[in-house]
mmCIF file of C-alpha atoms in Angstrom:
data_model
loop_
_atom_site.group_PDB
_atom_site.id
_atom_site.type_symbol
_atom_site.label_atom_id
_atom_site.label_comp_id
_atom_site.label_asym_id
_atom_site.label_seq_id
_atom_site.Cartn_x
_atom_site.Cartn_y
_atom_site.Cartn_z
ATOM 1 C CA UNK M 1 0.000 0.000 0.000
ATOM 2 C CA UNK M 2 1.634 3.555 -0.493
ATOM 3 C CA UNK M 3 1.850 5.762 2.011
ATOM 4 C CA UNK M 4 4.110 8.246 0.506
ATOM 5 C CA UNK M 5 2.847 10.703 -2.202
ATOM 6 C CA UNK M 6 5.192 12.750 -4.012
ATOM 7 C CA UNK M 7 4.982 15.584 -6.298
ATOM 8 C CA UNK M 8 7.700 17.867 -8.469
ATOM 9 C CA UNK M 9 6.402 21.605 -8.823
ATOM 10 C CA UNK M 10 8.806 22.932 -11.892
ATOM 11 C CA UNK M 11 9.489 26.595 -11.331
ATOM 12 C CA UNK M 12 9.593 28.987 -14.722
ATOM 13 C CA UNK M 13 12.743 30.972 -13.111
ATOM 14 C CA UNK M 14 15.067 28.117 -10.761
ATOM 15 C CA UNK M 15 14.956 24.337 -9.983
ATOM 16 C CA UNK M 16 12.441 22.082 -8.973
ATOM 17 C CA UNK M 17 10.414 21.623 -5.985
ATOM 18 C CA UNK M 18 9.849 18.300 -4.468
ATOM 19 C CA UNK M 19 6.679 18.126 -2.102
ATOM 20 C CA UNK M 20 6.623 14.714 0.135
ATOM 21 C CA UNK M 21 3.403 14.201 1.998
ATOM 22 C CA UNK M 22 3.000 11.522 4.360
ATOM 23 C CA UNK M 23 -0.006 9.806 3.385
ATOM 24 C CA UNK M 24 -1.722 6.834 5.422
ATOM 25 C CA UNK M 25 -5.359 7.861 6.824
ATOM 26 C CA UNK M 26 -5.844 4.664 8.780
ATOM 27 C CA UNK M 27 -2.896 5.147 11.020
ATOM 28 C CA UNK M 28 -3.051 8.898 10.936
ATOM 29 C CA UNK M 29 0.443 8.708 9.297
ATOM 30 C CA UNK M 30 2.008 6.736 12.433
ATOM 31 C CA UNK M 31 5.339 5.900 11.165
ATOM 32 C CA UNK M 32 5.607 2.207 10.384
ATOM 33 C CA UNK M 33 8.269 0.412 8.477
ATOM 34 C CA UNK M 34 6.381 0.268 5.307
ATOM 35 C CA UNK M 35 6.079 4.308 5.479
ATOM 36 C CA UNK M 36 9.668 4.616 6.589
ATOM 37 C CA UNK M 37 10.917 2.338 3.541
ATOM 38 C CA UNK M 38 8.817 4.250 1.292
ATOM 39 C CA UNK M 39 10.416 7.204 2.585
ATOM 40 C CA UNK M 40 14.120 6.653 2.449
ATOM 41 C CA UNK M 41 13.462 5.341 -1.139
ATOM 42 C CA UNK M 42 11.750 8.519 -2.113
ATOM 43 C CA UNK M 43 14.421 10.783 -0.854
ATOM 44 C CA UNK M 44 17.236 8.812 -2.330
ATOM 45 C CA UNK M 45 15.716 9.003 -5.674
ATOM 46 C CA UNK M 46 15.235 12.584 -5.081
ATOM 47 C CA UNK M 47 18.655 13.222 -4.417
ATOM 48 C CA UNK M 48 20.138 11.898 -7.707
ATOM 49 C CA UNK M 49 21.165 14.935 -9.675
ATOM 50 C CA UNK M 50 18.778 13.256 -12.441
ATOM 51 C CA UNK M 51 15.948 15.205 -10.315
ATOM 52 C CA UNK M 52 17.068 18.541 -10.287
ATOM 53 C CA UNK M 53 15.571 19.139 -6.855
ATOM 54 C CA UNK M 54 16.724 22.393 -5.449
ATOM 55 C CA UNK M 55 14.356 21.900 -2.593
ATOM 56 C CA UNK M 56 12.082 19.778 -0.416
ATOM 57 C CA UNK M 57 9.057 20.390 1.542
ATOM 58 C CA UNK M 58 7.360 17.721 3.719
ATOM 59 C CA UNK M 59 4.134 17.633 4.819
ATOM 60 C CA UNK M 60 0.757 15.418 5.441
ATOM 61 C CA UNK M 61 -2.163 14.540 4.132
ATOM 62 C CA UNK M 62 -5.455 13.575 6.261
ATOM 63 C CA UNK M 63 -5.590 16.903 8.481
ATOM 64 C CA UNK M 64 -2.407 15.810 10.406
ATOM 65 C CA UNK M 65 1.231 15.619 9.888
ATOM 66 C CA UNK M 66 1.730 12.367 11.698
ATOM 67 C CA UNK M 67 0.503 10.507 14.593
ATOM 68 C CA UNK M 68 4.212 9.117 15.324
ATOM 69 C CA UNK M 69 5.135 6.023 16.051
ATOM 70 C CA UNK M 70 2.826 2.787 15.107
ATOM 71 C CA UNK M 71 0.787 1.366 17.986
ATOM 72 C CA UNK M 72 1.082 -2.165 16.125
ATOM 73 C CA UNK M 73 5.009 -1.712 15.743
ATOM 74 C CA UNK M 74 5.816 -0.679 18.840
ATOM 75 C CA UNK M 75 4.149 -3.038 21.062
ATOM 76 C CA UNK M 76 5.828 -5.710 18.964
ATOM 77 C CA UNK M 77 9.171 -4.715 20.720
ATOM 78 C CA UNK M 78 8.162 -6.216 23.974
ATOM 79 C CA UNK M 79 8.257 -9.636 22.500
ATOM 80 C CA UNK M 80 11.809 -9.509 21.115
ATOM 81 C CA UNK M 81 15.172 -9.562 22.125
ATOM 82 C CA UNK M 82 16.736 -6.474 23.196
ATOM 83 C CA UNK M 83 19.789 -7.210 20.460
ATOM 84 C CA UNK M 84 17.258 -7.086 17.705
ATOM 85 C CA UNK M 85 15.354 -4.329 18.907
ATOM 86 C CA UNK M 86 18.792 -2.268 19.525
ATOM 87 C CA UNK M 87 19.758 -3.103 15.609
ATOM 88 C CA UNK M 88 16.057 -2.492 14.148
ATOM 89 C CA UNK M 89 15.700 0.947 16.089
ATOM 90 C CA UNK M 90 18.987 2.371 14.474
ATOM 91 C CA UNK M 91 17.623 0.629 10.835
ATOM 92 C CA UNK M 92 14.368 2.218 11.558
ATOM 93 C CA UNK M 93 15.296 5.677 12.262
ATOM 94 C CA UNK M 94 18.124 6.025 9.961
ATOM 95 C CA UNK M 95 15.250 5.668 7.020
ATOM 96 C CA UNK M 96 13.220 8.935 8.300
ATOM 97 C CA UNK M 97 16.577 10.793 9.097
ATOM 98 C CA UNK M 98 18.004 10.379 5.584
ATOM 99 C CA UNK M 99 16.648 14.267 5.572
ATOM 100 C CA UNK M 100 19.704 15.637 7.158
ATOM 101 C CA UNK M 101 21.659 13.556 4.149
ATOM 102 C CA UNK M 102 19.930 15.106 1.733
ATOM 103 C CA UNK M 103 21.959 17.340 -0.274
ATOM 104 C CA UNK M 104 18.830 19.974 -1.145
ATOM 105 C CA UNK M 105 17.295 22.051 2.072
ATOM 106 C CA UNK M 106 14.395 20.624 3.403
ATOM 107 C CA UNK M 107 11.635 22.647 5.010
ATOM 108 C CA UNK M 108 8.887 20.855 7.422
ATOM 109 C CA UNK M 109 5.415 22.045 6.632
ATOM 110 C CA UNK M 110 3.774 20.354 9.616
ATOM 111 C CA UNK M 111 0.437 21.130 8.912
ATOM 112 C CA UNK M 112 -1.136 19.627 12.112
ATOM 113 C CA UNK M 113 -0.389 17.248 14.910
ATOM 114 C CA UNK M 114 3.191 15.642 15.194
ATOM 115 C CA UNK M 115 3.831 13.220 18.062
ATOM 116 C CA UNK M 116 6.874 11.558 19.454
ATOM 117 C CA UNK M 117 8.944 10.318 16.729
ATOM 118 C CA UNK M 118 7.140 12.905 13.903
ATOM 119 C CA UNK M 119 8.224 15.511 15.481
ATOM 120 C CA UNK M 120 11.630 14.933 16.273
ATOM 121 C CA UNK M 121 11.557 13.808 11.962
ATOM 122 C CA UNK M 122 10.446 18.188 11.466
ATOM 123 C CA UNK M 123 13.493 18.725 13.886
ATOM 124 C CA UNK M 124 15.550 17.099 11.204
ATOM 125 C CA UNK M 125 14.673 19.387 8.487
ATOM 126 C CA UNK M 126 16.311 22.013 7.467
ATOM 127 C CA UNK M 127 12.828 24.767 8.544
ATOM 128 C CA UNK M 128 10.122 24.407 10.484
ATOM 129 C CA UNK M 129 6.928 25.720 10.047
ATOM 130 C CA UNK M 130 3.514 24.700 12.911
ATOM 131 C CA UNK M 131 0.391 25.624 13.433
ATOM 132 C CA UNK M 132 -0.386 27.618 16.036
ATOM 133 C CA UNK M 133 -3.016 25.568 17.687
ATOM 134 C CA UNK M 134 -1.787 21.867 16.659
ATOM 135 C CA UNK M 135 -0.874 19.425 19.266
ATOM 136 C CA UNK M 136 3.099 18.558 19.710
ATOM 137 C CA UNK M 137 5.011 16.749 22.145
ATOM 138 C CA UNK M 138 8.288 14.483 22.797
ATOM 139 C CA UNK M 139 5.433 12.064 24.707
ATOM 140 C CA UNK M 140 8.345 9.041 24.834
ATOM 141 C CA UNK M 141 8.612 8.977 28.523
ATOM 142 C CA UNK M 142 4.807 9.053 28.959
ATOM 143 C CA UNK M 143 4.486 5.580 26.936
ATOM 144 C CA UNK M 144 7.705 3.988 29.120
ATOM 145 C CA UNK M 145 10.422 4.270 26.538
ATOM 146 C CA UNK M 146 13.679 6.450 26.098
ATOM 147 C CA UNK M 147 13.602 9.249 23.449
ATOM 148 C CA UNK M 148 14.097 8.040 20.097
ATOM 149 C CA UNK M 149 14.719 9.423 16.515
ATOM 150 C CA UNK M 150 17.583 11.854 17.449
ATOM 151 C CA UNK M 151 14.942 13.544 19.376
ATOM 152 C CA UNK M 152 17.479 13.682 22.431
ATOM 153 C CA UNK M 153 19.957 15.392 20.664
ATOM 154 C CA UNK M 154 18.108 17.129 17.902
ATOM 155 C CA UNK M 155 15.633 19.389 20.736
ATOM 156 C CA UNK M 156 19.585 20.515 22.183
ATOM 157 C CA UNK M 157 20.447 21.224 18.785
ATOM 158 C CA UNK M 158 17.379 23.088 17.880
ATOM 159 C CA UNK M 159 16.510 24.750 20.923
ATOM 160 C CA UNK M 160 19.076 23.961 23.858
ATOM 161 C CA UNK M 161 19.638 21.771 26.541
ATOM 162 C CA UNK M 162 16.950 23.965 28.697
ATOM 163 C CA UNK M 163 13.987 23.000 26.414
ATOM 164 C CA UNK M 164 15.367 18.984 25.868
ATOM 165 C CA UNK M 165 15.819 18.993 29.772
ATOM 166 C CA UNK M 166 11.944 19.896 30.088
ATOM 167 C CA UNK M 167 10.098 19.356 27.366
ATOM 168 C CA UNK M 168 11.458 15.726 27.124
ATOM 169 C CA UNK M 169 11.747 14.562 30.712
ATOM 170 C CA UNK M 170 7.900 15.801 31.077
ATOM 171 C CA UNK M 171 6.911 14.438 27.268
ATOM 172 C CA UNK M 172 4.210 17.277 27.973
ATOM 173 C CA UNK M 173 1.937 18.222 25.081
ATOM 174 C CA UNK M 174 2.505 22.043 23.918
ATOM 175 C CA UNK M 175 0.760 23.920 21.131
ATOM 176 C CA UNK M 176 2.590 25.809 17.939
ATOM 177 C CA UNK M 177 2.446 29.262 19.888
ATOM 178 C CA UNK M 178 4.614 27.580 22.438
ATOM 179 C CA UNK M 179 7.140 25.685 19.994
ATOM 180 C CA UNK M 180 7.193 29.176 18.584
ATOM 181 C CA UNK M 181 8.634 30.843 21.776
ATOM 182 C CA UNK M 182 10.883 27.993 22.662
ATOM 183 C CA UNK M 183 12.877 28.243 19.816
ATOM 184 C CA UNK M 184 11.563 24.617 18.034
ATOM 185 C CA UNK M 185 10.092 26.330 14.718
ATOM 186 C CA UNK M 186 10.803 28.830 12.313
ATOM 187 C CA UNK M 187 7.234 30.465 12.354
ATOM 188 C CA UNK M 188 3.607 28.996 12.700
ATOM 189 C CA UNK M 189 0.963 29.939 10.626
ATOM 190 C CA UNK M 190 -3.098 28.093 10.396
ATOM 191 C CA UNK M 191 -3.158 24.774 8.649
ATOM 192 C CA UNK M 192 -4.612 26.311 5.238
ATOM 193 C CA UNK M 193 -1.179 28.405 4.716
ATOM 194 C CA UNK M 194 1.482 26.790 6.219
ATOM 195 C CA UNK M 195 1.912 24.830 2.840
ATOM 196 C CA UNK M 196 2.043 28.300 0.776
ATOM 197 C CA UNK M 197 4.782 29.636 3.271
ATOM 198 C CA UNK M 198 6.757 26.433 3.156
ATOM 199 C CA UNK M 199 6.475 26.616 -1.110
ATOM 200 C CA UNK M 200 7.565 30.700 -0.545
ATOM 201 C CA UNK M 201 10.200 29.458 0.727
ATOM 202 C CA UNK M 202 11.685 26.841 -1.472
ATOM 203 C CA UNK M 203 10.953 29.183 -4.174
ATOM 204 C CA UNK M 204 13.550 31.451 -2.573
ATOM 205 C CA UNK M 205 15.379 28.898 -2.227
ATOM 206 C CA UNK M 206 15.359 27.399 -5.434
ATOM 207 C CA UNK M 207 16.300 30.666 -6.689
ATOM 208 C CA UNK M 208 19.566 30.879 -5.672
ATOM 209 C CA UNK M 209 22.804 29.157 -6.156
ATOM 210 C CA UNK M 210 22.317 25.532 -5.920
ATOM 211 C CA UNK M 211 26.159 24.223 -5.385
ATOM 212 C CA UNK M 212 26.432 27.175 -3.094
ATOM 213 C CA UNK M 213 23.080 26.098 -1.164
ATOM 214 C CA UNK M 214 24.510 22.485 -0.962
ATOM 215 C CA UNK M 215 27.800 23.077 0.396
ATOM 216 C CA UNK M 216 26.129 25.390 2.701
ATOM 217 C CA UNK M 217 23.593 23.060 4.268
ATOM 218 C CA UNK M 218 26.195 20.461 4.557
ATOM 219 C CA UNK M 219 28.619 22.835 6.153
ATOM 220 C CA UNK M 220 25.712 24.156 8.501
ATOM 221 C CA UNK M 221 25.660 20.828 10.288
ATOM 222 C CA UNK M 222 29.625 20.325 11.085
ATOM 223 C CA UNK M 223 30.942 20.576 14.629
ATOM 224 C CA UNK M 224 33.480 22.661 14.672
ATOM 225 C CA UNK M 225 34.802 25.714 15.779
ATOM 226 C CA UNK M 226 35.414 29.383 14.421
ATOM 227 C CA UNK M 227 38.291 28.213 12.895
ATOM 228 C CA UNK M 228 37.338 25.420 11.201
ATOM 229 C CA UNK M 229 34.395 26.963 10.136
ATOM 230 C CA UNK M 230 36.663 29.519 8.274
ATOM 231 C CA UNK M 231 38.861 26.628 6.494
ATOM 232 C CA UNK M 232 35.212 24.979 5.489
ATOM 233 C CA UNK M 233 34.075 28.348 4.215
ATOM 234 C CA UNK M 234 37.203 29.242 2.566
ATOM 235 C CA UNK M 235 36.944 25.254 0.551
ATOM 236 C CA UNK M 236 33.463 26.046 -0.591
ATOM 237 C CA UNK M 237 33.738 29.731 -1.601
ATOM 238 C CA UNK M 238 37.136 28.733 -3.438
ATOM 239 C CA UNK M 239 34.842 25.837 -5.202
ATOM 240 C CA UNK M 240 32.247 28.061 -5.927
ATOM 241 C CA UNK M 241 34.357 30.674 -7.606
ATOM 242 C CA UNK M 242 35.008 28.303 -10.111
ATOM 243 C CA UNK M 243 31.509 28.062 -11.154
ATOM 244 C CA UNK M 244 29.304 29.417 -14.460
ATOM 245 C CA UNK M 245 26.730 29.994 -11.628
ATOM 246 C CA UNK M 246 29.481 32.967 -10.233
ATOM 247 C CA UNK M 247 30.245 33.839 -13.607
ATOM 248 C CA UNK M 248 26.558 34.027 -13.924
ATOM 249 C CA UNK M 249 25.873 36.515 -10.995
ATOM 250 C CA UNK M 250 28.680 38.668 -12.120
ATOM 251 C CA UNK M 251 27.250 38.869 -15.292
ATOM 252 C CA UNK M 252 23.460 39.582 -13.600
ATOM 253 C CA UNK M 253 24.877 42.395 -11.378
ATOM 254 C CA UNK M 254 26.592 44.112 -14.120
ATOM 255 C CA UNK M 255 23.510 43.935 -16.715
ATOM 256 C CA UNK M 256 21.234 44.779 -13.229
ATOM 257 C CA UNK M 257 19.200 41.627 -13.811
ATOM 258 C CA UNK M 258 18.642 38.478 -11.798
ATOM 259 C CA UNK M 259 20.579 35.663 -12.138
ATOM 260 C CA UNK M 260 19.728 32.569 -13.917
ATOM 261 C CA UNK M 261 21.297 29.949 -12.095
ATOM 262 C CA UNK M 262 21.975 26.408 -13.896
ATOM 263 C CA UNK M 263 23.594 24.494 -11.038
ATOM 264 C CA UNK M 264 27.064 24.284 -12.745
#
C-alpha cells in the first residue's frame, strides 16, 4: 500500500520543488516500516542529480502531519530480544533521518499534529513551520520508553539543553504558539497556509545558487569551531568561484538583472 505521495512543482525561473506528503489515513500517518521504507526510497531518488531538486518540503495529508510512532510496531518490541530491537531501532530511524543527508534544504510544513517520533523527523529538516493551535510533544517517557529518533539530541540542537531537559523529561503536550517561543520552529501559521509559506520558501530557495546552497547546508551541520568553520568556508567559496553559476551573478549584477542559475 503507499503511504508516501510525491509531487515535483517545476518553477519557470530556478529548480524544482519536491513536495513529500506523508499519506496513510488509517494510522493517521504513524510511522511504520512500510512508510519509513517508502520514505528513504523517495528521498534517495530525489537526491540523484537526475531530479534537479533544489528543494524539499514535507508535509501530510489527512488533516495531520503524523501521529508518530505505530501502535502495532511498537508493542511488537516487547516480544523480542533487546539485540534485535537495539539493531532495528537504528535501521528504523536512519530511514526517516536520511533528511539531514539530503543534499537539497528541506523545510517541514507540519500542517497539524506531530507526536513523538514525527516531530523529532520536522526537527531534522532544514525549517520548520507549525500551526499555532496543533498538538506537539516528545510524549516518549509518557508511553515507558527512552527518546528516540535523534529527538534527544536534535531538541539541544534546535533549541538547547533547557527545552530537551523539560520538554522531554515531562513528554508534555505544547501547542505551535509555544514551539514558537521555545525556539523549536521557524514560524507557525493556520493549517490552510502553512503549505504556501513552506512553497515561498523553497521558491527562494530554489532561486539561488544551488552548489552554493549544498555546500552550505552540509557545512551548517559540522561541529566545529570558528576556525574550522573559516577553512570549510574558505573550501566552498574557493569551489564556488570556479563556477558558471558565479560567472553568472557577475554577469546579472553588471547587466542589473537576476541571475539565472543552472547548477554548474
Amino acid at each position: 500500500m503507499k503511504t508516501i505521495d510525491v509531487e515535483i512543482l517545476k518553477q519557470e525561473e530556478g529548480g524544482n520543488i519536491a513536495v513529500l506528503y506523508l499519506d496513510n489515513a488509517e494510522t493517521r500517518n504513524s510511522l511504520t516500516l512500510e512508510l519509513g521504507l517508502q520514505f528513504h526510497h523517495e528521498i534517495t531518488r530525489l537526491s540523484t542529480d537526475e531530479s534537479e531538486i533544489r528543494a524539499l518540503v514535507i508535509s501530510g495529508r489527512n488533516g495531520v502531519f503524523s501521529s508518530g510512532g505505530d501502535f502495532g510496531l511498537l508493542a511488537s518490541f516487547a516480544e523480542r530480544d533487546p539485540d534485535e530491537n537495539r539493531s532495528f531501532m537504528g535501521s528504523f530511524y536512519r530511514l526517516f533521518l536520511s533528511v539531514r543527508s539530503a543534499p537539497f534544504p528541506v523545510i517541514a510544513a507540519v500542517n497539524g499534529h506531530a507526536v513523538g517520533a514525527s516531530l523529532a523527523l520536522a526537527l531534522a529538516c532544514d525549517i520548520r513551520y507549525f500551526v499555532p493551535d496543533a498538538k506537539y510533544a516528545f510524549n516518549f517517557v509518557r508511553i515507558g520508553i527512552h527518546p528516540g529518533m535523534g529527538s534527544s539530541f536534535l531538541v539541544k540542537e534546535v533549541a538547547g539543553l533547557h527545552q530537551a531537559q523539560e520538554l522531554l523529561l515531562s513528554g508534555r503536550y505544547f501547542s505551535g504558539e509555544e514551539a514558537l517561543r521555545r525556539g523549536l520552529c521557524h514560524d507557525v501559521f493556520p493549517a490552510a497556509q502553512v503549505m504556501e509559506r513552506a512553497l515561498e520558501t523553497a521558491r527562494e530557495i530554489a532561486a539561488a545558487a544551488p552548489q552554493a546552497v549544498r555546500l552550505l547546508k552540509k557545512g551548517l551541520y559540522l561541529n566545529h569551531s570558528l576556525e574550522e568553520a573559516l577553512d570549510y568556508e574558505a573550501a566552498a567559496q574557493a569551489e564556488n568561484y570556479q563556477s558558471e553559476d558565479f560567472r553568472e551573478a557577475l554577469r546579472s549584477i553588471g547587466e542589473k538583472r537576476s541571475p539565472r542559475f543552472r547548477g554548474v
